[in-house]
Coordinates of N, CA and C in Angstrom, one line a residue:
M1 N -67.5 -34.7 -33.1 CA -68.3 -33.8 -33.2 C -69.5 -34.1 -32.6
F2 N -69.9 -35.0 -32.5 CA -71.0 -35.7 -31.6 C -70.5 -35.5 -30.5
L3 N -69.7 -35.9 -29.9 CA -69.0 -35.9 -28.5 C -69.1 -34.5 -27.7
L4 N -68.6 -33.8 -28.9 CA -68.6 -32.4 -28.6 C -70.2 -31.8 -28.3
I5 N -70.9 -32.2 -29.0 CA -72.2 -31.2 -29.0 C -72.8 -32.2 -27.8
F6 N -72.3 -33.2 -27.5 CA -72.8 -34.0 -26.2 C -72.2 -33.4 -24.6
C7 N -71.2 -33.1 -24.8 CA -70.4 -32.5 -23.5 C -70.6 -31.2 -23.5
Q8 N -71.1 -30.2 -24.7 CA -71.8 -29.1 -24.3 C -73.1 -29.3 -23.4
N9 N -73.7 -29.7 -24.1 CA -75.5 -30.6 -23.4 C -75.1 -31.0 -22.0
V10 N -73.7 -31.7 -22.0 CA -74.0 -32.1 -20.3 C -73.7 -30.8 -19.5
K11 N -72.8 -29.8 -20.2 CA -72.5 -28.5 -19.1 C -74.0 -28.1 -19.1
K12 N -74.5 -27.9 -20.3 CA -75.9 -27.0 -20.2 C -76.5 -27.8 -18.8
L13 N -76.7 -28.9 -19.0 CA -77.4 -29.9 -18.0 C -77.2 -29.2 -16.6
N14 N -75.9 -29.5 -16.4 CA -75.1 -29.3 -15.2 C -75.6 -27.7 -14.5
A15 N -75.6 -26.9 -15.3 CA -75.7 -25.5 -15.3 C -77.3 -25.2 -14.7
L16 N -77.4 -25.8 -15.5 CA -79.3 -25.6 -15.4 C -79.5 -26.9 -13.7
K17 N -79.0 -27.9 -13.5 CA -79.2 -28.3 -12.4 C -78.7 -27.3 -11.1
G18 N -77.9 -27.1 -11.3 CA -77.0 -26.1 -10.3 C -78.6 -24.9 -10.0
F19 N -78.9 -24.2 -11.3 CA -79.5 -23.2 -11.2 C -81.1 -23.7 -10.7
V20 N -81.7 -24.7 -11.2 CA -82.4 -25.1 -10.2 C -82.2 -25.5 -8.9
F21 N -81.5 -26.0 -8.4 CA -81.1 -26.4 -7.3 C -81.1 -25.0 -5.9
F22 N -80.3 -24.0 -7.0 CA -80.3 -22.7 -6.2 C -81.6 -22.3 -6.1
E23 N -82.5 -22.1 -7.0 CA -83.7 -21.5 -6.7 C -84.6 -22.1 -5.8
A24 N -84.7 -23.4 -5.6 CA -85.2 -24.5 -5.0 C -84.7 -23.9 -3.6
V25 N -83.7 -24.1 -3.2 CA -83.4 -23.2 -2.0 C -83.8 -22.2 -1.7
F26 N -83.8 -21.2 -2.4 CA -83.8 -19.7 -2.4 C -85.6 -20.1 -1.6
I27 N -86.3 -20.8 -2.6 CA -87.7 -20.9 -2.2 C -88.0 -21.7 -1.1
F28 N -87.6 -22.4 -0.3 CA -87.4 -22.6 0.9 C -87.1 -22.1 1.9
K29 N -86.1 -21.4 1.6 CA -85.9 -20.0 2.2 C -86.9 -19.3 3.1
N30 N -87.7 -19.0 2.0 CA -88.6 -17.9 1.7 C -90.0 -18.1 2.1
K31 N -90.7 -19.2 1.6 CA -91.7 -19.9 1.9 C -92.8 -18.8 1.7
I32 N -92.7 -18.0 0.8 CA -93.7 -16.7 0.8 C -94.7 -17.3 -0.1
S33 N -95.7 -17.3 0.0 CA -96.4 -17.7 -1.4 C -96.3 -18.6 -2.3
F34 N -95.8 -20.1 -1.5 CA -95.0 -21.3 -2.2 C -95.4 -21.5 -3.6
F35 N -96.5 -21.9 -3.5 CA -97.0 -22.5 -5.3 C -96.9 -21.5 -6.2
K36 N -97.5 -20.0 -5.7 CA -97.3 -18.9 -7.0 C -95.8 -18.7 -7.3
D37 N -94.5 -18.9 -6.1 CA -93.4 -18.7 -6.4 C -92.7 -19.8 -7.7
I38 N -93.3 -20.8 -7.2 CA -92.5 -21.7 -8.0 C -93.2 -22.0 -9.5
V39 N -94.6 -21.6 -9.8 CA -95.1 -20.9 -10.8 C -94.1 -20.1 -11.7
I40 N -94.0 -19.1 -11.1 CA -93.3 -17.7 -11.6 C -91.9 -18.0 -11.5
R41 N -91.3 -18.8 -10.9 CA -89.8 -19.1 -10.9 C -89.9 -19.9 -12.3
S42 N -90.4 -21.0 -12.4 CA -90.3 -22.0 -13.2 C -90.6 -21.2 -14.9
F43 N -91.7 -20.9 -15.0 CA -92.1 -19.9 -16.3 C -90.4 -19.1 -16.6
G44 N -90.2 -18.2 -15.4 CA -88.6 -17.6 -15.7 C -87.6 -18.2 -15.8
L45 N -87.4 -19.6 -15.2 CA -86.2 -20.5 -16.2 C -86.6 -20.9 -17.5
I46 N -87.7 -21.4 -17.9 CA -87.9 -21.6 -19.1 C -87.5 -20.4 -20.0
L47 N -87.9 -18.8 -19.7 CA -87.7 -18.0 -20.2 C -86.2 -17.6 -20.4
F48 N -85.3 -18.0 -19.2 CA -84.2 -17.8 -19.2 C -83.3 -19.1 -20.1
Y49 N -83.9 -20.2 -20.1 CA -83.1 -21.4 -20.6 C -83.4 -20.9 -22.2
Q50 N -84.8 -20.3 -22.7 CA -84.9 -20.0 -24.2 C -84.0 -18.9 -24.6
F51 N -84.0 -18.0 -23.8 CA -82.9 -17.0 -24.3 C -81.5 -17.2 -23.9
Y52 N -81.0 -18.4 -23.4 CA -79.7 -18.7 -23.2 C -79.5 -19.8 -24.6
I53 N -80.3 -20.3 -25.1 CA -80.3 -20.8 -26.0 C -80.2 -19.9 -27.6
L54 N -80.8 -19.0 -27.4 CA -80.8 -18.1 -28.4 C -79.6 -17.2 -28.5
L55 N -79.3 -16.9 -27.3 CA -77.5 -16.3 -27.3 C -76.4 -17.5 -27.8
L56 N -76.7 -18.5 -27.6 CA -75.5 -19.6 -28.0 C -75.5 -19.1 -29.6
Q57 N -77.1 -19.3 -30.2 CA -77.0 -19.8 -31.7 C -76.9 -18.3 -32.4
I58 N -76.7 -17.2 -31.7 CA -76.3 -16.0 -32.0 C -74.7 -16.1 -32.3
K59 N -74.0 -17.0 -31.0 CA -72.6 -16.8 -31.3 C -72.1 -17.4 -32.1
K60 N -72.7 -18.3 -32.9 CA -71.9 -19.0 -33.7 C -71.7 -18.7 -34.7

C-alpha cells in the first residue's frame, strides 16, 4: 500500500517536473516581462496542481 502511494507520488512529481521544465523553456523563448511571467505562471501552476489533487480525490 505504502509503495503504491509512493509510486503515485513519484509519477506526479515527474509529471510536475516535466511541466515546470516545459514552462521554463517556454518562458526563456519568449522573455516578455520575464519576472511577471514567472510569477503568473508559478501561481497558475500551483492552482493547476491543487485542481489536479482535487480531481484525484474525486475519482477515488
